[in-house]
Short mmCIF file of C-alpha atoms in Angstrom, two decimals:
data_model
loop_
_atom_site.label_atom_id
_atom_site.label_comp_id
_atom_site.label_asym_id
_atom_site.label_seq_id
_atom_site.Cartn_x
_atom_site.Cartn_y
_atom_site.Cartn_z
CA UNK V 1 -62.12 13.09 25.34
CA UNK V 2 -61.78 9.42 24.17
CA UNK V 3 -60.95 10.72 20.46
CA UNK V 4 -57.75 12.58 22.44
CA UNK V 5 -56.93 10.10 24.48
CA UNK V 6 -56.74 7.69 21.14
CA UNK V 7 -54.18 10.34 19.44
CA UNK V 8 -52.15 10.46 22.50
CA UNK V 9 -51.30 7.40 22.33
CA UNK V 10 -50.93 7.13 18.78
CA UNK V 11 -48.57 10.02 19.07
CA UNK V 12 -46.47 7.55 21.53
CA UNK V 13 -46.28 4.74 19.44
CA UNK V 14 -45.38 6.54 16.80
CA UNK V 15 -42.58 8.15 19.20
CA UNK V 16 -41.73 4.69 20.10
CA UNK V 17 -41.21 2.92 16.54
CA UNK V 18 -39.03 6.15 15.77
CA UNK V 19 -37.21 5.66 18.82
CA UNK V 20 -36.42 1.78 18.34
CA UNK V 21 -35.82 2.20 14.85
CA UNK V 22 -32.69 4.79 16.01
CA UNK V 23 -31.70 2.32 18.83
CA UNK V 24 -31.44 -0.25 15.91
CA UNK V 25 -29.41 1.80 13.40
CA UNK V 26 -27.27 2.74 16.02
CA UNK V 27 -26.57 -0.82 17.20
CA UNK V 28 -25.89 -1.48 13.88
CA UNK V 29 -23.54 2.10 13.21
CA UNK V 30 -21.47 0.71 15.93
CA UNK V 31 -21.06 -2.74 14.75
CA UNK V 32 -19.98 -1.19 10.78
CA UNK V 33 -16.25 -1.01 10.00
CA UNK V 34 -16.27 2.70 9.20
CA UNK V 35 -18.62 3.70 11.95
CA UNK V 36 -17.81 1.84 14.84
CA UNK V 37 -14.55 3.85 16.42
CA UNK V 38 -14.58 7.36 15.83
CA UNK V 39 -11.48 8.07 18.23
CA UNK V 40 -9.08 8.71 15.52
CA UNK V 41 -6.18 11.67 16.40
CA UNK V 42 -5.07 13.55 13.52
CA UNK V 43 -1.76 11.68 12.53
CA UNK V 44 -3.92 8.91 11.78
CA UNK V 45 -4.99 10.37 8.85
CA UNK V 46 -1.66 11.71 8.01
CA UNK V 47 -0.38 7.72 7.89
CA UNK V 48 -3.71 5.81 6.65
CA UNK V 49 -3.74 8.34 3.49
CA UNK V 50 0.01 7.67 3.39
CA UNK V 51 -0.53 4.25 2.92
CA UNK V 52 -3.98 4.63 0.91
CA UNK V 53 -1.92 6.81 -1.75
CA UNK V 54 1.73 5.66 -1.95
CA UNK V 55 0.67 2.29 -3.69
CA UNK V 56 2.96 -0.39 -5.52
CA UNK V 57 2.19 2.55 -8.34
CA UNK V 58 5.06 4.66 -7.44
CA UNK V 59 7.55 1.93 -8.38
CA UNK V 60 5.78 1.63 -12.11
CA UNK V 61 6.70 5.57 -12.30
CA UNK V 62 10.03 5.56 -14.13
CA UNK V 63 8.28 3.08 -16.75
CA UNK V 64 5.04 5.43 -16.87
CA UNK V 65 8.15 8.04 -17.48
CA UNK V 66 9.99 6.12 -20.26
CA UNK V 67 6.46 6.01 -22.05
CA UNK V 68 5.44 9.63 -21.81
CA UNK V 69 9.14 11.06 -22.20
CA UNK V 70 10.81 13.87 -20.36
CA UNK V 71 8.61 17.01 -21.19
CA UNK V 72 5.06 15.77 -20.69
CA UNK V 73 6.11 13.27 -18.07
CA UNK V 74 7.05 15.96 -15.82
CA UNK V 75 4.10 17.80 -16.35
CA UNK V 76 1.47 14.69 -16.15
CA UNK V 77 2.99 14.17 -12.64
CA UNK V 78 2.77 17.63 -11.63
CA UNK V 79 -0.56 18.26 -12.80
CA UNK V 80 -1.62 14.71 -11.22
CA UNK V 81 -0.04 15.53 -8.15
CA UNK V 82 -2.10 18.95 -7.89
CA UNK V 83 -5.32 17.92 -9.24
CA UNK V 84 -5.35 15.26 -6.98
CA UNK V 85 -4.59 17.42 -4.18
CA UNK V 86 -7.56 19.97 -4.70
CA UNK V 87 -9.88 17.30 -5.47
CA UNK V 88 -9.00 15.81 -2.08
CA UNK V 89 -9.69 18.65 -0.32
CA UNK V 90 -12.83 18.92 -2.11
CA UNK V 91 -13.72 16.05 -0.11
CA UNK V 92 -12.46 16.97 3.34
CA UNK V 93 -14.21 20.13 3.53
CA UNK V 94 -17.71 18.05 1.81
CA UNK V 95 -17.45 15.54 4.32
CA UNK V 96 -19.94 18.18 7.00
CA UNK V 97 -21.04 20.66 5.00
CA UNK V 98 -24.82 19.77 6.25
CA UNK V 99 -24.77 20.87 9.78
CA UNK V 100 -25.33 17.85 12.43
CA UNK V 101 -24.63 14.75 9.51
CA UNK V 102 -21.39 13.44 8.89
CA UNK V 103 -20.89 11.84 5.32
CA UNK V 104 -18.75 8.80 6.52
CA UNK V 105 -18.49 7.14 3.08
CA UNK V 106 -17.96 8.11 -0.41
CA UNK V 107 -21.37 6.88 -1.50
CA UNK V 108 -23.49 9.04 1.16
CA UNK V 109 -21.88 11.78 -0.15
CA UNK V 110 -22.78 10.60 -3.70
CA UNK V 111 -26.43 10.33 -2.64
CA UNK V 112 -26.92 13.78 -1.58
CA UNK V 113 -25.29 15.30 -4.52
CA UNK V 114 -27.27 13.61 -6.98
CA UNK V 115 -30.31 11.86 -4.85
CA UNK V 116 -31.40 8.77 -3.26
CA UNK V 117 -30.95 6.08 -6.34
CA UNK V 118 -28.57 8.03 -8.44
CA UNK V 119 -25.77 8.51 -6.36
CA UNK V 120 -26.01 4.96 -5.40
CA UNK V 121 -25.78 3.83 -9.15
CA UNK V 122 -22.93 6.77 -9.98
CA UNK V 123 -20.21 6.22 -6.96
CA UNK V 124 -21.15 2.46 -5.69
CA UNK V 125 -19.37 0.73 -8.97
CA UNK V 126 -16.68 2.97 -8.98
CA UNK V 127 -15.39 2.54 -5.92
CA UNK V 128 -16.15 -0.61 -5.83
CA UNK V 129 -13.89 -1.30 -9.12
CA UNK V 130 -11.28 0.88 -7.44
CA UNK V 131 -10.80 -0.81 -4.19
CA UNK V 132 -11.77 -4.63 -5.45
CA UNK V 133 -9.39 -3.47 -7.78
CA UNK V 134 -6.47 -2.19 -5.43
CA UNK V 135 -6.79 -5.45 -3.65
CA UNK V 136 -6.11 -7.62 -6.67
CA UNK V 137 -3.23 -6.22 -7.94
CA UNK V 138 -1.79 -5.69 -4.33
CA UNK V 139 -1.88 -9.43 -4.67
CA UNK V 140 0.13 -9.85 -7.27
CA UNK V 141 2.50 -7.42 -6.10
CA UNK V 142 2.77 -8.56 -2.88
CA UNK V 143 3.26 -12.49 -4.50
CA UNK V 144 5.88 -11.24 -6.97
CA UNK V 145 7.67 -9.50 -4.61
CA UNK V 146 8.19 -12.49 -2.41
CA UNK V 147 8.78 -14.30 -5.48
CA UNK V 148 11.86 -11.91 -5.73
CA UNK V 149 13.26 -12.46 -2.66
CA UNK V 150 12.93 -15.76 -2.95
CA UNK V 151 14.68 -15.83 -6.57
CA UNK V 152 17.79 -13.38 -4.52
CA UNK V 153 18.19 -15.54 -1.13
CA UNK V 154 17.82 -18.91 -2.72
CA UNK V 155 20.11 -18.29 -5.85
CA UNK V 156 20.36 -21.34 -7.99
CA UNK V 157 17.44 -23.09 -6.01
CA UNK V 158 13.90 -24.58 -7.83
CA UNK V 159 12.05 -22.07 -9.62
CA UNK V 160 8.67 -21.88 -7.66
CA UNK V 161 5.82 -20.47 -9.28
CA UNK V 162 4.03 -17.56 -8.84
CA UNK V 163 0.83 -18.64 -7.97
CA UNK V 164 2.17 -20.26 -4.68
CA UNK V 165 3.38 -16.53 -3.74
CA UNK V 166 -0.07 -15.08 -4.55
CA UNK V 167 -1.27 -17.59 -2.08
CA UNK V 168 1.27 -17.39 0.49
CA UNK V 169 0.79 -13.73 0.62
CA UNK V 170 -3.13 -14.11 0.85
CA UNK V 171 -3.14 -15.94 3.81
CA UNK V 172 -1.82 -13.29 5.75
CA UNK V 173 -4.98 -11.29 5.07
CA UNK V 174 -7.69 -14.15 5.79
CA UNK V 175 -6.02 -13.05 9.45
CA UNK V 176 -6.24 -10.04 9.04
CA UNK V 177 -9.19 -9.12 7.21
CA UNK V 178 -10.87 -9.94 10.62
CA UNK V 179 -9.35 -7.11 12.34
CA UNK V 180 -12.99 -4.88 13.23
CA UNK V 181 -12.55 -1.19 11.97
CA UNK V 182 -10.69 1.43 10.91
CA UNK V 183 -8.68 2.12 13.90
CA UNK V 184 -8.01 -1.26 14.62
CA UNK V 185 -5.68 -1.38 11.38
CA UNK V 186 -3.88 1.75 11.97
CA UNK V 187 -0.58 -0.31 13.34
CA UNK V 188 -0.85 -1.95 10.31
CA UNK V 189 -1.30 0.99 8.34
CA UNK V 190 1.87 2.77 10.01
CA UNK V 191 4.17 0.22 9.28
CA UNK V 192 2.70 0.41 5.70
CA UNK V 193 3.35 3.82 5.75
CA UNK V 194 6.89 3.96 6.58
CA UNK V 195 7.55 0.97 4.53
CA UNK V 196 6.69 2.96 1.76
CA UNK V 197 8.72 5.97 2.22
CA UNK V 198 11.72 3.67 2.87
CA UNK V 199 11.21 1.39 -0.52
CA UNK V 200 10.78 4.84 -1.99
CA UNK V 201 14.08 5.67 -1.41
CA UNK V 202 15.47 2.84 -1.37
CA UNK V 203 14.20 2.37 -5.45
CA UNK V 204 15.98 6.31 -6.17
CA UNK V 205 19.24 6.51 -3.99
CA UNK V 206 20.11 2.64 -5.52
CA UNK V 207 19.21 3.72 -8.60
CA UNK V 208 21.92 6.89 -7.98
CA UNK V 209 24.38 4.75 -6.42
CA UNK V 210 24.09 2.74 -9.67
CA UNK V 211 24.86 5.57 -11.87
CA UNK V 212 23.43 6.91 -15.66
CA UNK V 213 23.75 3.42 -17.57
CA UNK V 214 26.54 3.76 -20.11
CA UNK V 215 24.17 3.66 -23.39
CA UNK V 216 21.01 4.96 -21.95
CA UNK V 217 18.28 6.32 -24.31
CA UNK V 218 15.38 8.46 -23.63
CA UNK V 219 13.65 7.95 -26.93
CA UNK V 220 10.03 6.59 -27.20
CA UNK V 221 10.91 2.02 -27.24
CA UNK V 222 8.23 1.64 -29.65
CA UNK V 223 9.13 1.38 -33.15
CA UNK V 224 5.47 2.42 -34.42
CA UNK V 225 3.80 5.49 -34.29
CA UNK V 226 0.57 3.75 -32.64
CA UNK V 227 2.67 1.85 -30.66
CA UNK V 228 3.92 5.00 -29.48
CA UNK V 229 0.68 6.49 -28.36
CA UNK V 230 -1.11 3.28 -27.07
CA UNK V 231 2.02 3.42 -24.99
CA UNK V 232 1.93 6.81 -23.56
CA UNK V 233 -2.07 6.08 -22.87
CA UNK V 234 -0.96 3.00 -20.22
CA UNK V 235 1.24 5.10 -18.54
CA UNK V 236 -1.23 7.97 -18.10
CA UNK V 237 -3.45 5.33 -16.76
CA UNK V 238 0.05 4.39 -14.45
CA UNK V 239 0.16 7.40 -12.89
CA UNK V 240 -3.93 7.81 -12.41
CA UNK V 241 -3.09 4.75 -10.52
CA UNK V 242 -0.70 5.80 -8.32
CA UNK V 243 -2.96 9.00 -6.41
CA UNK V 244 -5.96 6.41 -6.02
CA UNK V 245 -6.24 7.36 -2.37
CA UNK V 246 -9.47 9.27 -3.01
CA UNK V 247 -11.80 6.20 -2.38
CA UNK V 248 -11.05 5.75 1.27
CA UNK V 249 -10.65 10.02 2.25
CA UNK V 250 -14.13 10.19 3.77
CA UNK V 251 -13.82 6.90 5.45
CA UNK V 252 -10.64 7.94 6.87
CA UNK V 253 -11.78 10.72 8.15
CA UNK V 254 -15.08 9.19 9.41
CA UNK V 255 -12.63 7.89 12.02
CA UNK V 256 -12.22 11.08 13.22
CA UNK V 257 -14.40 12.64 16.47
CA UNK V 258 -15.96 15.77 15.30
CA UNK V 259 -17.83 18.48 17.46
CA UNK V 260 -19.92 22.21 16.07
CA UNK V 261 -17.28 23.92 17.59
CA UNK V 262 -13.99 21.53 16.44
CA UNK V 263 -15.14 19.68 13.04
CA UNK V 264 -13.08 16.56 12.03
CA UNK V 265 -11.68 18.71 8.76
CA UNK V 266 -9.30 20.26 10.64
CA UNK V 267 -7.30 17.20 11.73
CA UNK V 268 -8.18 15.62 8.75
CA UNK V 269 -6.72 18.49 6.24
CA UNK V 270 -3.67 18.89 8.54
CA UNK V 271 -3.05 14.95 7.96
CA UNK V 272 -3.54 15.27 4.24
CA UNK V 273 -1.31 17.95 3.81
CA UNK V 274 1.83 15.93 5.44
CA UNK V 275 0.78 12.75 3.68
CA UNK V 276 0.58 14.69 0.50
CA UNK V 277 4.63 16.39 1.14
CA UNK V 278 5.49 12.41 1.83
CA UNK V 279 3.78 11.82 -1.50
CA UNK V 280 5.98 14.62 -3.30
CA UNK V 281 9.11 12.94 -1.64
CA UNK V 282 8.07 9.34 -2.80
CA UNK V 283 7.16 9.86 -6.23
CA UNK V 284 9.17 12.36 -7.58
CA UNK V 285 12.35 11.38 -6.62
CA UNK V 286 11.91 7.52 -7.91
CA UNK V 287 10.17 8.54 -11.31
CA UNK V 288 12.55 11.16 -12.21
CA UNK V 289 16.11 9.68 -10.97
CA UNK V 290 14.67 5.71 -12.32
CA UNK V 291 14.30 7.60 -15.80
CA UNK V 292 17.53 9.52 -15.24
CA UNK V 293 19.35 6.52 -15.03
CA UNK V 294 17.57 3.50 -16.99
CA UNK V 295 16.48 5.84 -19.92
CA UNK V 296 13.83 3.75 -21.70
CA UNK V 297 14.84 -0.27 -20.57
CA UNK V 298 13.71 0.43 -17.10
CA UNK V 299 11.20 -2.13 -16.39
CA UNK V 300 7.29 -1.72 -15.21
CA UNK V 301 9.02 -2.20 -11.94
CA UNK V 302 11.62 -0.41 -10.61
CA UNK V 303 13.08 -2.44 -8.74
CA UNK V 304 13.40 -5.38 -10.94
CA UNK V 305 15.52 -2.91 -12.75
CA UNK V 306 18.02 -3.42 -9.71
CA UNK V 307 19.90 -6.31 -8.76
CA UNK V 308 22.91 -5.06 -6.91
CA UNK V 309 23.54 -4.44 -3.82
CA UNK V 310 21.51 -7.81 -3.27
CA UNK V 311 21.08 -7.44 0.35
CA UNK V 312 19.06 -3.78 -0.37
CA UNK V 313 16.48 -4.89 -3.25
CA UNK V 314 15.91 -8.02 -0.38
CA UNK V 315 15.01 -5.34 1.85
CA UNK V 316 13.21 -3.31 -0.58
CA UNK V 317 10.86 -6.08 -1.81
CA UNK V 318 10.26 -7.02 1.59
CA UNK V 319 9.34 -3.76 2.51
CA UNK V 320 7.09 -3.29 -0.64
CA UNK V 321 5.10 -6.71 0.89
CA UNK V 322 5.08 -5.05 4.16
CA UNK V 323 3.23 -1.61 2.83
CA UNK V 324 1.19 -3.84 0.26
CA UNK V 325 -0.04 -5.87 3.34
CA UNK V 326 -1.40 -2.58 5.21
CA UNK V 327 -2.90 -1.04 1.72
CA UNK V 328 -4.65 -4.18 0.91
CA UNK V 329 -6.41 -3.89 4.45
CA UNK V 330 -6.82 -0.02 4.41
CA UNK V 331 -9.09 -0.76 0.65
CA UNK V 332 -10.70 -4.00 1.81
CA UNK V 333 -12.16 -2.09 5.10
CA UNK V 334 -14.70 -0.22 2.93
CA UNK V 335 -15.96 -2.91 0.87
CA UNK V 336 -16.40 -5.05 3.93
CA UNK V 337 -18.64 -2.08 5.34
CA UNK V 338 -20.40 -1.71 2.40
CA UNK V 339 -20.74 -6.07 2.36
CA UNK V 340 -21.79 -6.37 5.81
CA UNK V 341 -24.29 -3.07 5.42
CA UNK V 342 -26.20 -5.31 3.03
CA UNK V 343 -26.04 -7.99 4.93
CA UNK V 344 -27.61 -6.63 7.86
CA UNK V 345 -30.03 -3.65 6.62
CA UNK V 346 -30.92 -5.19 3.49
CA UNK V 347 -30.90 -9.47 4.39
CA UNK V 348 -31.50 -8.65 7.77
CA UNK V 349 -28.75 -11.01 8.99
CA UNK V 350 -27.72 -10.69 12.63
CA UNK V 351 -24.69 -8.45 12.97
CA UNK V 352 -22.46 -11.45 14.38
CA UNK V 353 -19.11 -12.49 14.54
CA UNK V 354 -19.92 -15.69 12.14
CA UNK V 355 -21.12 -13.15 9.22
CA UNK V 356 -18.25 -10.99 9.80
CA UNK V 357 -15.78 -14.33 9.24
CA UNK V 358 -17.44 -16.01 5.95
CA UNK V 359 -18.06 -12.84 3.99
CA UNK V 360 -14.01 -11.56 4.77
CA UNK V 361 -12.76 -14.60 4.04
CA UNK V 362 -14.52 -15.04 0.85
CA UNK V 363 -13.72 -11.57 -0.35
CA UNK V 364 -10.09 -12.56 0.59
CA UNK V 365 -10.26 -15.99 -1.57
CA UNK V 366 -11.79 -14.15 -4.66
CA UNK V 367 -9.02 -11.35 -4.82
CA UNK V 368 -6.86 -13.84 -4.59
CA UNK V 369 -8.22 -16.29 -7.19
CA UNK V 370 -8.36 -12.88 -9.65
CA UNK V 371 -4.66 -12.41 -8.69
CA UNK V 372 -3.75 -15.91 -9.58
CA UNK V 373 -5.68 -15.51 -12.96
CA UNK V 374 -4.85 -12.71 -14.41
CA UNK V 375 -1.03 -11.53 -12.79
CA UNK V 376 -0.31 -9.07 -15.88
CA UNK V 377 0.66 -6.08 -13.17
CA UNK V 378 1.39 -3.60 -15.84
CA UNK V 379 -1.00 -3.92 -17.88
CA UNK V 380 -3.94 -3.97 -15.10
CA UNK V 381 -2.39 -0.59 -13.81
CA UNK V 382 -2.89 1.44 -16.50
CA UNK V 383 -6.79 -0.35 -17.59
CA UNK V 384 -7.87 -0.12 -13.55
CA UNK V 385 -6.58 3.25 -13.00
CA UNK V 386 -7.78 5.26 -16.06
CA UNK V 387 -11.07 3.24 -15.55
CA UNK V 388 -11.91 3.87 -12.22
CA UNK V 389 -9.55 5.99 -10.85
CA UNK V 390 -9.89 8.85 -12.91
CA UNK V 391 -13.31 9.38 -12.04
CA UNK V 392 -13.34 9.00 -7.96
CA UNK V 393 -9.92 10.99 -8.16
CA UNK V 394 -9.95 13.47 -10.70
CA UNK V 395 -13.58 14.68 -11.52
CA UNK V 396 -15.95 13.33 -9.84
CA UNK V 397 -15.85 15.38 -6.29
CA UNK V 398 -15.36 18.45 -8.73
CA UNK V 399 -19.10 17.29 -10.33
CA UNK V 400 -20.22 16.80 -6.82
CA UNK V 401 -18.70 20.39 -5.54
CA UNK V 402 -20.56 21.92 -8.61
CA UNK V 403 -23.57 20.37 -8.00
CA UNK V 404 -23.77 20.91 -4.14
CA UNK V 405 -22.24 24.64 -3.83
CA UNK V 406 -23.19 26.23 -7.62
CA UNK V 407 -20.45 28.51 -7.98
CA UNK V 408 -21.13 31.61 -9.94
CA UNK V 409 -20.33 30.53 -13.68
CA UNK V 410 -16.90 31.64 -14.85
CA UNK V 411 -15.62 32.32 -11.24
CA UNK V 412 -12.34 30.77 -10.36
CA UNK V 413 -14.27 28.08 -8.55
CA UNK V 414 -16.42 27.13 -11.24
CA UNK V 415 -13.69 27.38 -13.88
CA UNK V 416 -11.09 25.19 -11.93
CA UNK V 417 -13.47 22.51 -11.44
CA UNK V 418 -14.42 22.26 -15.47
CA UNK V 419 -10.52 21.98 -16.24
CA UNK V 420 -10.59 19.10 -13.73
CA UNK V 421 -13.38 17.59 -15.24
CA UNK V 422 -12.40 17.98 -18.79
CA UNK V 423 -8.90 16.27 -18.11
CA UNK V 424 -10.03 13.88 -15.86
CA UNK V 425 -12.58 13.10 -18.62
CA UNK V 426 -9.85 12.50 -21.31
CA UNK V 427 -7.72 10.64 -18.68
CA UNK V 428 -10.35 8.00 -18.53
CA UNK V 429 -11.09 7.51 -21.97
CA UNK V 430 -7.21 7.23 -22.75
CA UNK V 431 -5.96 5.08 -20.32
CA UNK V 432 -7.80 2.01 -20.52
CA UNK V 433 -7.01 1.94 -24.52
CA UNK V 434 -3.26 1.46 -24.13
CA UNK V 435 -3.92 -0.82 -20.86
CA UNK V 436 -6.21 -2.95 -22.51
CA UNK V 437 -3.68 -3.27 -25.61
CA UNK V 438 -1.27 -4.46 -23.13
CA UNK V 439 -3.21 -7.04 -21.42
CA UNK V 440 -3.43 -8.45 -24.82
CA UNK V 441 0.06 -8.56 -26.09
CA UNK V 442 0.61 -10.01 -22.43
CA UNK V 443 -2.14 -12.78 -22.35
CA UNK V 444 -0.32 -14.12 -25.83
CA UNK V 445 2.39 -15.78 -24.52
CA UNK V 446 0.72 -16.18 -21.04
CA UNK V 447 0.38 -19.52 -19.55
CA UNK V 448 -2.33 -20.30 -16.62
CA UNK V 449 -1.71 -20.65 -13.28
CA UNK V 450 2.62 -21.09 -14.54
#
């Protein structure tokens, strides 16, 4: 009698510990960034994947173009643009394939296709060279760009240097990098959103308006063979770059309020599919018509290319700072989660307000000291995206797909995922060779902190 008495109420403690330990992790759930609000509607996703794909990239396209010349450009982008859409949808339908468990970030879902450690060790750097990434040359976008409107308004004024853009623009984000979660930043990530359709076509109908240029050329610009091909290797890595939105799907649609009967992948795919037509109508438009007209002097931005009508490039590059603003926020969320996760489960800090403010604001200062460093944009497109982009992007939720649903070998299934491995494989090897090359042949006549 005493023996079951003794069990009893070993069986309640045990009950108990269980039971605090799932009061804990909830407190903490609802704290996280990515966790916290999951009361997103669908068009949320359609905008925040908007804004997570249509980067800075798309106004590189029409150089990525003048490197990889007419035939295989146009089939790079098409190919990118449907690889990338497949492999997203990959992800949408992975995110609650286990019935009752949601995989809210990219690394979860890591886990359980490849175990505990593993998946940790496979998707953790990745991402975290992808969005760290992202936010550093945002920076330097977002600085140059004001450093362009500056140079436009104030014709004939004091050069200022670049650096002091890099920093003006980075104190807009140690605001608001302090903004909570996900749906906190989706005002932010509108306006990014529309900002980007609008310098989108702003960057192809000015380009139109200014005409073919009389003694345009669409020859390869370098004079060597290897020049040539290290060439065409950046601008693969250039358009990796610009469908990076991969690293922040499940996230995204984390946001989302799911039920047995109504899972989030419905709103989520419905989302995807318009941001993906507004991704079509951004980059298609500006790589093909900037090519059209510039032939191979277009420069690594687009809009740099275009002086005239001075009033609409003002606009432009103050819409590109906008949308940079917004994407810079939507790929800093996840690494704060991922910061502050550590924090808490693994330092056992107190979830607090205090932690929340020094760990942003230092992840702010870095990106922006790595902006200030290193501002070759071109060249860090094409080393970051064939790096880091290929893999979250391109292959890896095709590896993940195989490993969770085995397809039958040889079935379409099986067989489409292979040819997205095998080229996303070749994409990362490639890519960072020419990017790297450039980085050097920039960093020769490159003065610090000009």
């Amino acid at each position: 009698m005493g023996d079951q008495v003794q069990t009893g109420g070993q069986e309640e403690h045990v009950s108990h510990d269980v039971d605090e330990k799932l009061k804990k992790q909830k407190a903490i759930d609802d704290w996280l960034p990515i966790t916290s609000s999951r009361n997103a509607k669908w068009w949320y996703s359609a905008f925040h994947n908007v804004t997570a794909m249509v980067g800075a990239g798309v106004l590189s396209l029409p150089y990525a173009m003048s490197n990889l010349g007419w035939g295989p450009g146009v089939v790079i982008l098409i190919l990118s643009w449907t690889i990338t859409f497949y492999t997203l949808w990959q992800m949408v339908e992975m995110h609650e394939m286990v019935p009752g468990k949601r995989f809210d970030r990219y690394h979860e879902l890591g886990q359980h296709a490849f175990g505990e450690k593993l998946g940790l060790y496979i998707v953790v750097p990745q991402q975290l060279i992808c969005e760290v990434g992202v936010d550093i040359v945002y920076m330097v976008t977002g600085g140059k760009s004001l450093q362009k409107v500056h140079d436009l308004v104030c014709k004939g004024s004091k050069p200022i240097k670049t650096t002091y853009f890099i920093m003006i623009f980075a104190s807009v984000h140690f605001v608001l990098a302090h903004l909570p979660n996900f749906n906190s930043i989706s005002g932010v990530s509108l306006a990014a959103a529309v900002m980007s359709l609008s310098y989108s076509t702003i960057a192809w109908s000015a380009s139109v308006h200014k005409g073919k240029q009389p003694n345009v050329e669409y020859g390869y610009k370098a004079t060597t063979t290897s020049g040539t091909v290290f060439d065409f290797f950046t601008a693969l890595g250039d358009v990796a770059f610009a469908y990076a939105g991969h690293n922040v799907v499940l996230e995204i649609q984390a946001t989302i309020p799911s039920t047995p009967e109504r899972p989030s992948k419905g709103p989520m795919w419905r989302g995807v599919v318009i941001a993906y037509i507004v991704v079509a109508l951004c980059y298609f438009p500006v790589a093909l018509v900037g090519y059209y007209v510039f032939g191979n002097i277009v420069e690594d931005n687009i809009l740099i290319s275009l002086d005239k009508p001075t009033w609409l490039i003002v606009a432009a590059n103050m819409f590109v700072v906008v949308h940079v603003i917004g994407s810079y926020q939507l790929y800093a969320m996840p690494v704060f989660d991922m910061i502050e996760t550590v924090m808490v489960t693994k330092l056992h800090f107190k979830p607090s307000g205090l932690l929340r403010f020094i760990t942003r604001n230092l992840y702010v200062a870095f990106t922006m000291f790595v902006a200030i460093t290193f501002p070759f944009f071109g060249g860090l497109l094409g080393f970051f995206g064939g790096f880091a982009f290929a893999p979250t992007t391109y292959f890896l939720p095709c590896i993940m797909w195989l490993a969770i649903y085995k397809p039958k070998k040889f079935s379409l299934s099986w067989c489409t995922n292979w040819i997205c491995i095998i080229l996303g494989l070749l994409l990362m090897i490639l890519s960072p060779i020419g990017g790297l090359r450039n980085i050097i042949k920039s960093a020769k006549h490159y003065k610090f902190y000009s």
